[in-house]
mmCIF file of C-alpha atoms in Angstrom:
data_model
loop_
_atom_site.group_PDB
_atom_site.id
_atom_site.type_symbol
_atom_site.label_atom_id
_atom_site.label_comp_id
_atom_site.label_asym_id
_atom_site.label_seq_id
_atom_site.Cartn_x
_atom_site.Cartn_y
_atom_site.Cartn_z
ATOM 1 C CA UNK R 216 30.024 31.610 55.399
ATOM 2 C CA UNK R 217 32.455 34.441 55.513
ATOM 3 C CA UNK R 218 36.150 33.469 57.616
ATOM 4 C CA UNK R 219 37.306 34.913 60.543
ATOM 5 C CA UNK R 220 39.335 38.059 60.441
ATOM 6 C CA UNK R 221 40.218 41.563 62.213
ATOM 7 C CA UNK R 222 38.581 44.689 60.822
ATOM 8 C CA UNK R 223 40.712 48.126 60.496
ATOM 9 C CA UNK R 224 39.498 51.425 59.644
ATOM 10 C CA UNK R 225 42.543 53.242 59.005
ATOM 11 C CA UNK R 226 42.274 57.215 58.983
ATOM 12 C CA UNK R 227 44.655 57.588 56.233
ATOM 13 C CA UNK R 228 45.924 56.338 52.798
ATOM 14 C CA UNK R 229 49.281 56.085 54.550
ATOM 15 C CA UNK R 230 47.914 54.175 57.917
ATOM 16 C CA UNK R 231 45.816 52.244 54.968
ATOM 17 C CA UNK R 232 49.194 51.256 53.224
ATOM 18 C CA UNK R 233 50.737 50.253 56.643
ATOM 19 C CA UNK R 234 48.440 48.350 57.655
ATOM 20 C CA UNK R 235 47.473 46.850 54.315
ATOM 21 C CA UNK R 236 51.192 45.611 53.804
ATOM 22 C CA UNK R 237 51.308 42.898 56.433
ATOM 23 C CA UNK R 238 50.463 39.477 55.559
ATOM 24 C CA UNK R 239 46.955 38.182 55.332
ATOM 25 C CA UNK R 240 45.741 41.892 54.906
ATOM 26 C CA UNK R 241 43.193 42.744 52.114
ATOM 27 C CA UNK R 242 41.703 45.597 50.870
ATOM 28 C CA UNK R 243 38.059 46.350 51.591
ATOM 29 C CA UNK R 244 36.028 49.642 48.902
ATOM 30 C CA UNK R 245 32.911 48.636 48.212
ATOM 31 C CA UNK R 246 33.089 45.240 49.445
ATOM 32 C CA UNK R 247 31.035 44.168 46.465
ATOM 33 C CA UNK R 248 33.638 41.782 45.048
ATOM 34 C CA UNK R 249 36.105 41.046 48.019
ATOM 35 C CA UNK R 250 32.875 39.660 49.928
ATOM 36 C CA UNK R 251 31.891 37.045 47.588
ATOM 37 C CA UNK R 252 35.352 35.680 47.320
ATOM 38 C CA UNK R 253 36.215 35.385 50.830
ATOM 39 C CA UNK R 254 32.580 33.886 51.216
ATOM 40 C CA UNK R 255 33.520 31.437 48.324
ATOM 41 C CA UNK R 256 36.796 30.657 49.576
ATOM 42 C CA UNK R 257 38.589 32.119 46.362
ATOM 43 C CA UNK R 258 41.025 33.576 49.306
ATOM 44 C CA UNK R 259 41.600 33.796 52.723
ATOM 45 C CA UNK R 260 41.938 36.922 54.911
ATOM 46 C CA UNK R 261 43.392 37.645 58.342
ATOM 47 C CA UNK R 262 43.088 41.408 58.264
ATOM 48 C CA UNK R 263 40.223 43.424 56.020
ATOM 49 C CA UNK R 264 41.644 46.631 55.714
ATOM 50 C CA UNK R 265 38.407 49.156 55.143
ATOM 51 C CA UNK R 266 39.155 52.122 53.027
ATOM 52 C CA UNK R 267 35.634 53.775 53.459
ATOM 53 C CA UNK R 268 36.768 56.819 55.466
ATOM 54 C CA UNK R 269 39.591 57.922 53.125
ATOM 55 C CA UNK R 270 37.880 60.615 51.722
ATOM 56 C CA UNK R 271 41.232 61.701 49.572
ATOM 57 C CA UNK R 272 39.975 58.602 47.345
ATOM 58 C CA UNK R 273 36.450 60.268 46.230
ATOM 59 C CA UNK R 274 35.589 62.426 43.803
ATOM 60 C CA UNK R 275 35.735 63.928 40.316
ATOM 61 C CA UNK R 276 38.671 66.762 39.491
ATOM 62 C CA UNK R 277 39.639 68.397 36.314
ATOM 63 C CA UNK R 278 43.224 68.487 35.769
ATOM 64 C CA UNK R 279 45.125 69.740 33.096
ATOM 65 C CA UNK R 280 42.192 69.650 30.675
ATOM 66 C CA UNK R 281 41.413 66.158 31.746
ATOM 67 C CA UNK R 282 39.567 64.123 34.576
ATOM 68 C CA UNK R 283 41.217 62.589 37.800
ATOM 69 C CA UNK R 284 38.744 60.239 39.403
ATOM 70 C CA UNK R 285 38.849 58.968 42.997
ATOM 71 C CA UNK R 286 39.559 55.268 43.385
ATOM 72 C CA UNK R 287 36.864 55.011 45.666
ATOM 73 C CA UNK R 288 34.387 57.257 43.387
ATOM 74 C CA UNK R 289 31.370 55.084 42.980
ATOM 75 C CA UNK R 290 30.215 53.837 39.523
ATOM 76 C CA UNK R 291 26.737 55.761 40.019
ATOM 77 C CA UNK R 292 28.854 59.087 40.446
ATOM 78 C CA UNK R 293 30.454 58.292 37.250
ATOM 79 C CA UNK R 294 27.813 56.905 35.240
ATOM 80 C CA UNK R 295 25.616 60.554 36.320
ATOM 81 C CA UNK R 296 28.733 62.862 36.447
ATOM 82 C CA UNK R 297 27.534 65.786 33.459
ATOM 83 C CA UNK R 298 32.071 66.218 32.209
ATOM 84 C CA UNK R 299 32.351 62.417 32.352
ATOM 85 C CA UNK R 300 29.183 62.117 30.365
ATOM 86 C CA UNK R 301 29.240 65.138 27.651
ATOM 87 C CA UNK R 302 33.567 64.395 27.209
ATOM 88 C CA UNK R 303 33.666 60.909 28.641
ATOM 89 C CA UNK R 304 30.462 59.259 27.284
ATOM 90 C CA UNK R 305 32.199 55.677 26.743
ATOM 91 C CA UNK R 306 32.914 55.753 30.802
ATOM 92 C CA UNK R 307 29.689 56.948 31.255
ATOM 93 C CA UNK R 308 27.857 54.138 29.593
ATOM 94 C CA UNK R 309 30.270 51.188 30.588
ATOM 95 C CA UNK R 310 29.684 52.607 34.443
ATOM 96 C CA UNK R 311 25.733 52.744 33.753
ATOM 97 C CA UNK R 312 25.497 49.346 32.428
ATOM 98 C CA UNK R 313 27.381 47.801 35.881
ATOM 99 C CA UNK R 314 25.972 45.188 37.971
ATOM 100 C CA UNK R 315 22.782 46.502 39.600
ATOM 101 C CA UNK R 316 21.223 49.961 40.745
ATOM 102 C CA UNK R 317 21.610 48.879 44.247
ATOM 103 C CA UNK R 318 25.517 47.857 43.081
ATOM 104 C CA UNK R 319 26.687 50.523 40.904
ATOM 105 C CA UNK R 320 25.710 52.979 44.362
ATOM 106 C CA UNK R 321 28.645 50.536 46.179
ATOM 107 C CA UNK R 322 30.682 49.306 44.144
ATOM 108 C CA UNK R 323 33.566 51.942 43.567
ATOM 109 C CA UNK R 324 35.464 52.200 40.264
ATOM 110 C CA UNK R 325 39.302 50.739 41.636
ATOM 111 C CA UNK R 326 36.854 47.762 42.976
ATOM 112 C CA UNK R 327 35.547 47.582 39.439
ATOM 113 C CA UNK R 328 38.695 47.322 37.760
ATOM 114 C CA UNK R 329 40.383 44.825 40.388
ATOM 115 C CA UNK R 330 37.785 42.664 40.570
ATOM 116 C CA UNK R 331 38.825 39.205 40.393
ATOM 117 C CA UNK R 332 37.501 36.262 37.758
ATOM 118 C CA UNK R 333 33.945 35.223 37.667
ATOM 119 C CA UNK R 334 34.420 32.134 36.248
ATOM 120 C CA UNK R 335 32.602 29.158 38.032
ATOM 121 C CA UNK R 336 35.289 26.784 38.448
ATOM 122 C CA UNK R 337 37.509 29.599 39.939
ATOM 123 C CA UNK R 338 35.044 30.577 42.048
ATOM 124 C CA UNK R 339 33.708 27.642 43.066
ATOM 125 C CA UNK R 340 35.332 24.171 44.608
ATOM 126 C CA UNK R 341 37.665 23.481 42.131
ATOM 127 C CA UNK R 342 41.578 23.433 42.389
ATOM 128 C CA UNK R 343 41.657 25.138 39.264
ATOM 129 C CA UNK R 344 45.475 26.614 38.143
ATOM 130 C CA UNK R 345 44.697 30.470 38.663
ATOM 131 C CA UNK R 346 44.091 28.789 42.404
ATOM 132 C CA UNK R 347 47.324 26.395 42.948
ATOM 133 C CA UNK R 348 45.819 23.673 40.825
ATOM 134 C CA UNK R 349 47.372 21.575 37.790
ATOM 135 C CA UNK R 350 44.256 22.150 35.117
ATOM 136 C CA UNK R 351 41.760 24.721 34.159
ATOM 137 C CA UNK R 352 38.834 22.892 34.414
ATOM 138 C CA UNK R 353 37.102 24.955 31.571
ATOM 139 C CA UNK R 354 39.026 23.550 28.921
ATOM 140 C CA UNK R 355 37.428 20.058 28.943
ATOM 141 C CA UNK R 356 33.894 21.479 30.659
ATOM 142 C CA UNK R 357 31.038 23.912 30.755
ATOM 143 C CA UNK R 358 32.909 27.276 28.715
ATOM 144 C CA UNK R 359 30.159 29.265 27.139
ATOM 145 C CA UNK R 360 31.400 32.410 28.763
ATOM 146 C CA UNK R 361 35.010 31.493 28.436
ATOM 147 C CA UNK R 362 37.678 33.794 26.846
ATOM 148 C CA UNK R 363 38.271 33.482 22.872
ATOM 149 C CA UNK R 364 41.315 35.784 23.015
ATOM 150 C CA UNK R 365 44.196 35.697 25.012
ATOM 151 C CA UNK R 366 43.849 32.518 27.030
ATOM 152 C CA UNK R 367 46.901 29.931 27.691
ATOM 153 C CA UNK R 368 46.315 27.578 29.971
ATOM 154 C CA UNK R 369 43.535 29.290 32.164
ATOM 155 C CA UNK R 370 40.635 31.301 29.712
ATOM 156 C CA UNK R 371 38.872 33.496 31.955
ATOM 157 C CA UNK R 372 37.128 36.967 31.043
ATOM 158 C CA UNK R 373 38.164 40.144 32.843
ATOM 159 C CA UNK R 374 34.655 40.842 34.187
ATOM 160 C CA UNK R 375 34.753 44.790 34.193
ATOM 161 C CA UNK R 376 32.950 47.135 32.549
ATOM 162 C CA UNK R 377 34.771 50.255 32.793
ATOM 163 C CA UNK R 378 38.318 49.139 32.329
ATOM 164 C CA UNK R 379 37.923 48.310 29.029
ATOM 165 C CA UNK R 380 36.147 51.931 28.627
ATOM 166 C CA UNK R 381 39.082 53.728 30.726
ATOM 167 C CA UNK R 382 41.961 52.074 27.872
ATOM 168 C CA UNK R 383 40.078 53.304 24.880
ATOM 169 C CA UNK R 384 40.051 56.528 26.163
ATOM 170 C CA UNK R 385 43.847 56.592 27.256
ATOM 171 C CA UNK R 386 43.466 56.477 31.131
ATOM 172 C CA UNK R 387 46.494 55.744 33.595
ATOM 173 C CA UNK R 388 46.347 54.412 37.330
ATOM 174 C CA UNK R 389 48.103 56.038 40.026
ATOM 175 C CA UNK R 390 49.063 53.849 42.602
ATOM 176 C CA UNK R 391 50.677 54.098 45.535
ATOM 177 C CA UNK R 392 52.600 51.718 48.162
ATOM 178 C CA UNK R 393 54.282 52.788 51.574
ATOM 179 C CA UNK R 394 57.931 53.226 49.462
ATOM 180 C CA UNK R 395 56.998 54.539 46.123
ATOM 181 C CA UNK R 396 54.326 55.659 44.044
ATOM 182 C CA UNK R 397 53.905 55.431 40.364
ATOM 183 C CA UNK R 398 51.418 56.058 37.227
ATOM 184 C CA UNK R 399 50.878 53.031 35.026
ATOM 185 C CA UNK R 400 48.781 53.395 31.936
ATOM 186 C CA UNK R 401 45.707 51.264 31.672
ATOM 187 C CA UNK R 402 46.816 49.605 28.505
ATOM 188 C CA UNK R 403 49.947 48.018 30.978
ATOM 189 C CA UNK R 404 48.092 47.642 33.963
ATOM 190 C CA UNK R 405 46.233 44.350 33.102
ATOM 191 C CA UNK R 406 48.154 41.122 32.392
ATOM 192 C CA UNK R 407 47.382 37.544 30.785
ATOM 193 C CA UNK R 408 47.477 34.427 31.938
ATOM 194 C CA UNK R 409 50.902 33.879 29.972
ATOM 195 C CA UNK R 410 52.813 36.366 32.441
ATOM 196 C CA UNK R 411 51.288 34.872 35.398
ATOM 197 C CA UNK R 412 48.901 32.815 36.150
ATOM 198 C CA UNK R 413 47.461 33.577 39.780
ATOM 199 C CA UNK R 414 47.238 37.079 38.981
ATOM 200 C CA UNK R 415 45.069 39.876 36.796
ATOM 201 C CA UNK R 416 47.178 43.235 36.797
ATOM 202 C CA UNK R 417 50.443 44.129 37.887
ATOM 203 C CA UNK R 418 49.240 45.489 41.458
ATOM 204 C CA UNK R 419 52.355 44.332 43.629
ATOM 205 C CA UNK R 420 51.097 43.115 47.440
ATOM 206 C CA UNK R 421 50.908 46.375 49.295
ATOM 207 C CA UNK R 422 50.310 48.248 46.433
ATOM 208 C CA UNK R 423 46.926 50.151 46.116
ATOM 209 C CA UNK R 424 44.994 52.400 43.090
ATOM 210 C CA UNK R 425 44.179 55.618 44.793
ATOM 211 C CA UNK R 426 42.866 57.635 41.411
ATOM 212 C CA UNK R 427 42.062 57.381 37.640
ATOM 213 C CA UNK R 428 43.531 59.867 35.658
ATOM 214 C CA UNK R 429 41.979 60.876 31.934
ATOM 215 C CA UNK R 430 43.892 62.561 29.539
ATOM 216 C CA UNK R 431 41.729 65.766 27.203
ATOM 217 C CA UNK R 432 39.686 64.693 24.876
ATOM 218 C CA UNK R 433 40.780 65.952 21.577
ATOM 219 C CA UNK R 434 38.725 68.217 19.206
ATOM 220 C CA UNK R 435 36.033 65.989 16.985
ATOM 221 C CA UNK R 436 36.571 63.071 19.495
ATOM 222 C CA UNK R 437 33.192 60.664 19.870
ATOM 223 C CA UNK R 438 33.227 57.033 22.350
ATOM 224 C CA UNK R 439 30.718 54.963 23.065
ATOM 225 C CA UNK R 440 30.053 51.194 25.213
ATOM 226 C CA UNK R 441 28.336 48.533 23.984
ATOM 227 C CA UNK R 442 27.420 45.448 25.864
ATOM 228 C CA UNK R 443 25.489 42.529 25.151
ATOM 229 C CA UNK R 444 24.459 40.505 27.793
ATOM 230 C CA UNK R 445 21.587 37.360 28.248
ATOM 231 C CA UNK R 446 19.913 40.128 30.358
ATOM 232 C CA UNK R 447 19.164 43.864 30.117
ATOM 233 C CA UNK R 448 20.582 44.498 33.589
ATOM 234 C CA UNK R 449 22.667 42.649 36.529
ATOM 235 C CA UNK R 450 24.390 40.313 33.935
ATOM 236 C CA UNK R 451 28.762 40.614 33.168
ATOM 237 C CA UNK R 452 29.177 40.666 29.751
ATOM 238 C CA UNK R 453 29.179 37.971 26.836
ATOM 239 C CA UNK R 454 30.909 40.720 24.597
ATOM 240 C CA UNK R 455 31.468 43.920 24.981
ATOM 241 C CA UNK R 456 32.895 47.365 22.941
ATOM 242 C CA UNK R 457 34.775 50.673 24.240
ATOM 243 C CA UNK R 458 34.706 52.612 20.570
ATOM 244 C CA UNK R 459 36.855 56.153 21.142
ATOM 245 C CA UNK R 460 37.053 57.433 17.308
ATOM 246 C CA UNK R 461 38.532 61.078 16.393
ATOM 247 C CA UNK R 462 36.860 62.386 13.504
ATOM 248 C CA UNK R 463 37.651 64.833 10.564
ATOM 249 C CA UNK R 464 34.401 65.037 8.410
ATOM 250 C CA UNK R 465 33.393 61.480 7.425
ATOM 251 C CA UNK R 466 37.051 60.655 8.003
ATOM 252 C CA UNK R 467 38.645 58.736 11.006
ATOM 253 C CA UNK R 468 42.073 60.162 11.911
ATOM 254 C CA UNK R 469 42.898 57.857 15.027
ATOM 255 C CA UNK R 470 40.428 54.731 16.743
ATOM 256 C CA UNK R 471 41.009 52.747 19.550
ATOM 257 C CA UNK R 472 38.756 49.716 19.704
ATOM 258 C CA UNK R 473 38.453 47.609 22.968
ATOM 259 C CA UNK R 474 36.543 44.507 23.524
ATOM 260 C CA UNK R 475 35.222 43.232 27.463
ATOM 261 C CA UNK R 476 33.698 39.784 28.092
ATOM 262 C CA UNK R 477 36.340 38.076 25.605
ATOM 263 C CA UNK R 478 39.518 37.682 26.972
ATOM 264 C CA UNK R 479 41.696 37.779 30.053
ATOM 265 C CA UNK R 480 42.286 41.416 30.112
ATOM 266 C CA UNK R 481 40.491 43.960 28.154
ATOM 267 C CA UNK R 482 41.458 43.494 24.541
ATOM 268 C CA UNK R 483 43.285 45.769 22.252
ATOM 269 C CA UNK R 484 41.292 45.112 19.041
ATOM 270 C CA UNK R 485 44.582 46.282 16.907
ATOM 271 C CA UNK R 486 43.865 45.086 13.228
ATOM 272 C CA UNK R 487 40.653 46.871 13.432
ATOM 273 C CA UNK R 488 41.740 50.132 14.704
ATOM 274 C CA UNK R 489 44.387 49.609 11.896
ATOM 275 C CA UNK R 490 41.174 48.579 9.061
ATOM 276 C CA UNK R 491 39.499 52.103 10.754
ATOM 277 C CA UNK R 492 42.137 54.516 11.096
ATOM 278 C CA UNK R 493 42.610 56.696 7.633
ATOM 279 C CA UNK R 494 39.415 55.762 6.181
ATOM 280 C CA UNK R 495 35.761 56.868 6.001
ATOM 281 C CA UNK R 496 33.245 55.628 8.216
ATOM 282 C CA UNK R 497 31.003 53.855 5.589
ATOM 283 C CA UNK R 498 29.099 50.730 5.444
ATOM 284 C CA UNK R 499 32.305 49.572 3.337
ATOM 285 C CA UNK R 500 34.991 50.397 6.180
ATOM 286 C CA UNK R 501 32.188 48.983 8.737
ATOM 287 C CA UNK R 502 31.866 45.519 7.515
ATOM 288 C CA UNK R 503 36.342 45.350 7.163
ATOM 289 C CA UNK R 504 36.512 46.554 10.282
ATOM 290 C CA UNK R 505 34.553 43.912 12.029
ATOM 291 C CA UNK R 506 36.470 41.294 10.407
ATOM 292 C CA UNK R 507 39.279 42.505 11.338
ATOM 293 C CA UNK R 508 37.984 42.231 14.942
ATOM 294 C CA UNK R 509 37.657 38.858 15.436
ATOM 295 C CA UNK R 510 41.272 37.925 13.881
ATOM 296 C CA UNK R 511 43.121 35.438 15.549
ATOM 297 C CA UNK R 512 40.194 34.403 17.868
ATOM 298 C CA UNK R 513 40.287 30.821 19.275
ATOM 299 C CA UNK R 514 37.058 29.925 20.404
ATOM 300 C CA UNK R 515 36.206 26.795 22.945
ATOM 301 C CA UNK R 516 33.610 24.233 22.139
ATOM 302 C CA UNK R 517 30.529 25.973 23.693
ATOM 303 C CA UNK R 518 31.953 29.911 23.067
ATOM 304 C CA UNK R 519 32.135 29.961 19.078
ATOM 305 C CA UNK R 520 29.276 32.135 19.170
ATOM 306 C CA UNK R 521 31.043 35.571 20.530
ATOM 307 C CA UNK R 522 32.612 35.675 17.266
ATOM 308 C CA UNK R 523 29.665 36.410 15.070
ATOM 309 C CA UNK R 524 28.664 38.604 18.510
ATOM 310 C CA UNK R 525 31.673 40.497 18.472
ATOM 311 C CA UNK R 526 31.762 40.997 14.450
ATOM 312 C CA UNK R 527 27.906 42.301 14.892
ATOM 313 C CA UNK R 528 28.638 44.120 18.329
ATOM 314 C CA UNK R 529 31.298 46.447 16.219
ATOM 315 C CA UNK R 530 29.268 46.905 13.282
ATOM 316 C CA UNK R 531 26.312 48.435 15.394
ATOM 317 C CA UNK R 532 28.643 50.438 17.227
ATOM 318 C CA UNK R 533 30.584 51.997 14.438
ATOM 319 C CA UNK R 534 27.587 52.357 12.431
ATOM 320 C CA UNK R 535 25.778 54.692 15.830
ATOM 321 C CA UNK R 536 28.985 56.845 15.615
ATOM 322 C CA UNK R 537 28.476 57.192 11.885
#
């Protein structure tokens, strides 16, 4: 059952950020996410601030050779835009493979990349740490589709698609409060549960991502998205792979290589890119590579298997941009 609390429908990003700055307020896009949680008691509102008619948050703009996309573009206008899809096609694919039809026409792309944890024992009736608790329940219990990078002390995924798309490709957030605004790139804007623990990005209260801005895409560029999930559609991730690779010939002169559904944040598979860069894209470089991609992972009793997923999940890929 969803709480009590006062609807606004502010007429403009700054009477959104006024009104969005006093305490109990929360932010309201697509609803898809902030719904469930308030339903599930993950938080508590006073104030749902609806940003639906701010129509300076929509829509799809070159600029400067690049893309600036809309906070409250939806991921069905991505996943169908023709630029985002012939320069773009790693956005493109992470935005088509989403949640649902009926979801991807809601749920906006700032929603997708602030959504908030999906595992159980945060979302359910557990006083978990990420919640005020003393213990992430996960450790001792049920953590098949727990993180095998980056956790410390709470090992939650980061359950978006298209952020780990939007950091292989070199995007920055814009965001905007009621005393400043600034541009943060999306490598910076996620954060682990070492620099704090109640939190996902570095969104400050009162803060709010009004657009997505891509950089060009450099001559001989290719990207793709992987994602394997126990179903073909609906299901989050159990490993996932943003592959932006710029090519001369066989050769690959610069990689970035970013994996959803393993860790806390969208992870920065660095020793790979390092195995990639300089080198031919052959069966050879394939299989060092994916090694390399699953250094340093620390699996949980019941999550060894993303290893061998994520090893295979980078092979396939590289070997389709071959």
């Amino acid at each position: 059952m969803l709480p009590n609390f006062s609807y606004e429908r502010p007429g403009s990003v700054d009477e959104a950020l006024e009104q969005s700055s006093s305490e109990g307020a929360v932010l309201h896009a697509g609803g898809t996410d902030l719904l469930g949680c308030l339903r599930d008691g993950v938080f508590s509102a006073e104030k749902v601030v609806s940003l639906s008619g701010l129509d300076d948050l929509r829509g799809i703009r070159s600029s400067g050779g690049g893309l600036r996309i809309g906070a409250l573009t939806t991921l069905t206008e991505i996943a169908t835009h023709d630029a985002i899809a012939e320069r773009y096609g790693a956005l493109s694919q992470a935005a088509a493979s989403a949640a649902s039809p009926q979801l991807r026409n809601q749920g906006t792309v700032g929603g997708n990349i602030c959504q908030r944890p999906r595992c159980w024992y945060f979302r359910g009736d557990f006083d978990c740490l990420r919640k005020g608790g003393d213990r992430c329940y996960a450790i001792a219990g049920e953590n098949q589709f727990h993180c095998i990078f980056g956790g410390s002390g709470c090992y939650i995924v980061h359950p978006s698609d298209t952020a780990p798309a939007l950091q292989a490709l070199g995007a920055s957030v814009r965001i905007a409060s009621r005393s400043r605004s600034r541009t943060v790139p999306m490598e910076e804007f996620f954060i682990l549960p070492s620099d704090d623990i109640s939190r996902e990005n570095v969104l400050e209260p009162g803060e709010l991502v009004t657009e997505i801005e891509l950089p060009r895409v450099a001559s001989g560029t290719r990207s793709v998205y992987r994602k394997v999930r126990d179903r073909g559609a609906w299901d989050f991730a159990l490993a996932g792979l943003a592959a932006v690779v710029r090519m001369s010939g066989d050769r690959v002169d610069e990689a970035s290589l970013v994996l959803s559904g393993v860790a806390p944040k969208p992870w920065r598979a660095a020793e790979a890119e390092a195995a990639l860069t300089g080198n031919r894209l052959d069966a050879a470089t394939i299989e060092q590579v994916a090694n390399a991609s699953v250094a340093g992972a620390q699996p949980m009793p019941h999550n060894g298997y993303k290893v061998d997923l994520v090893r295979g999940l980078v092979m396939e890929t590289l070997q389709s941009l071959a």
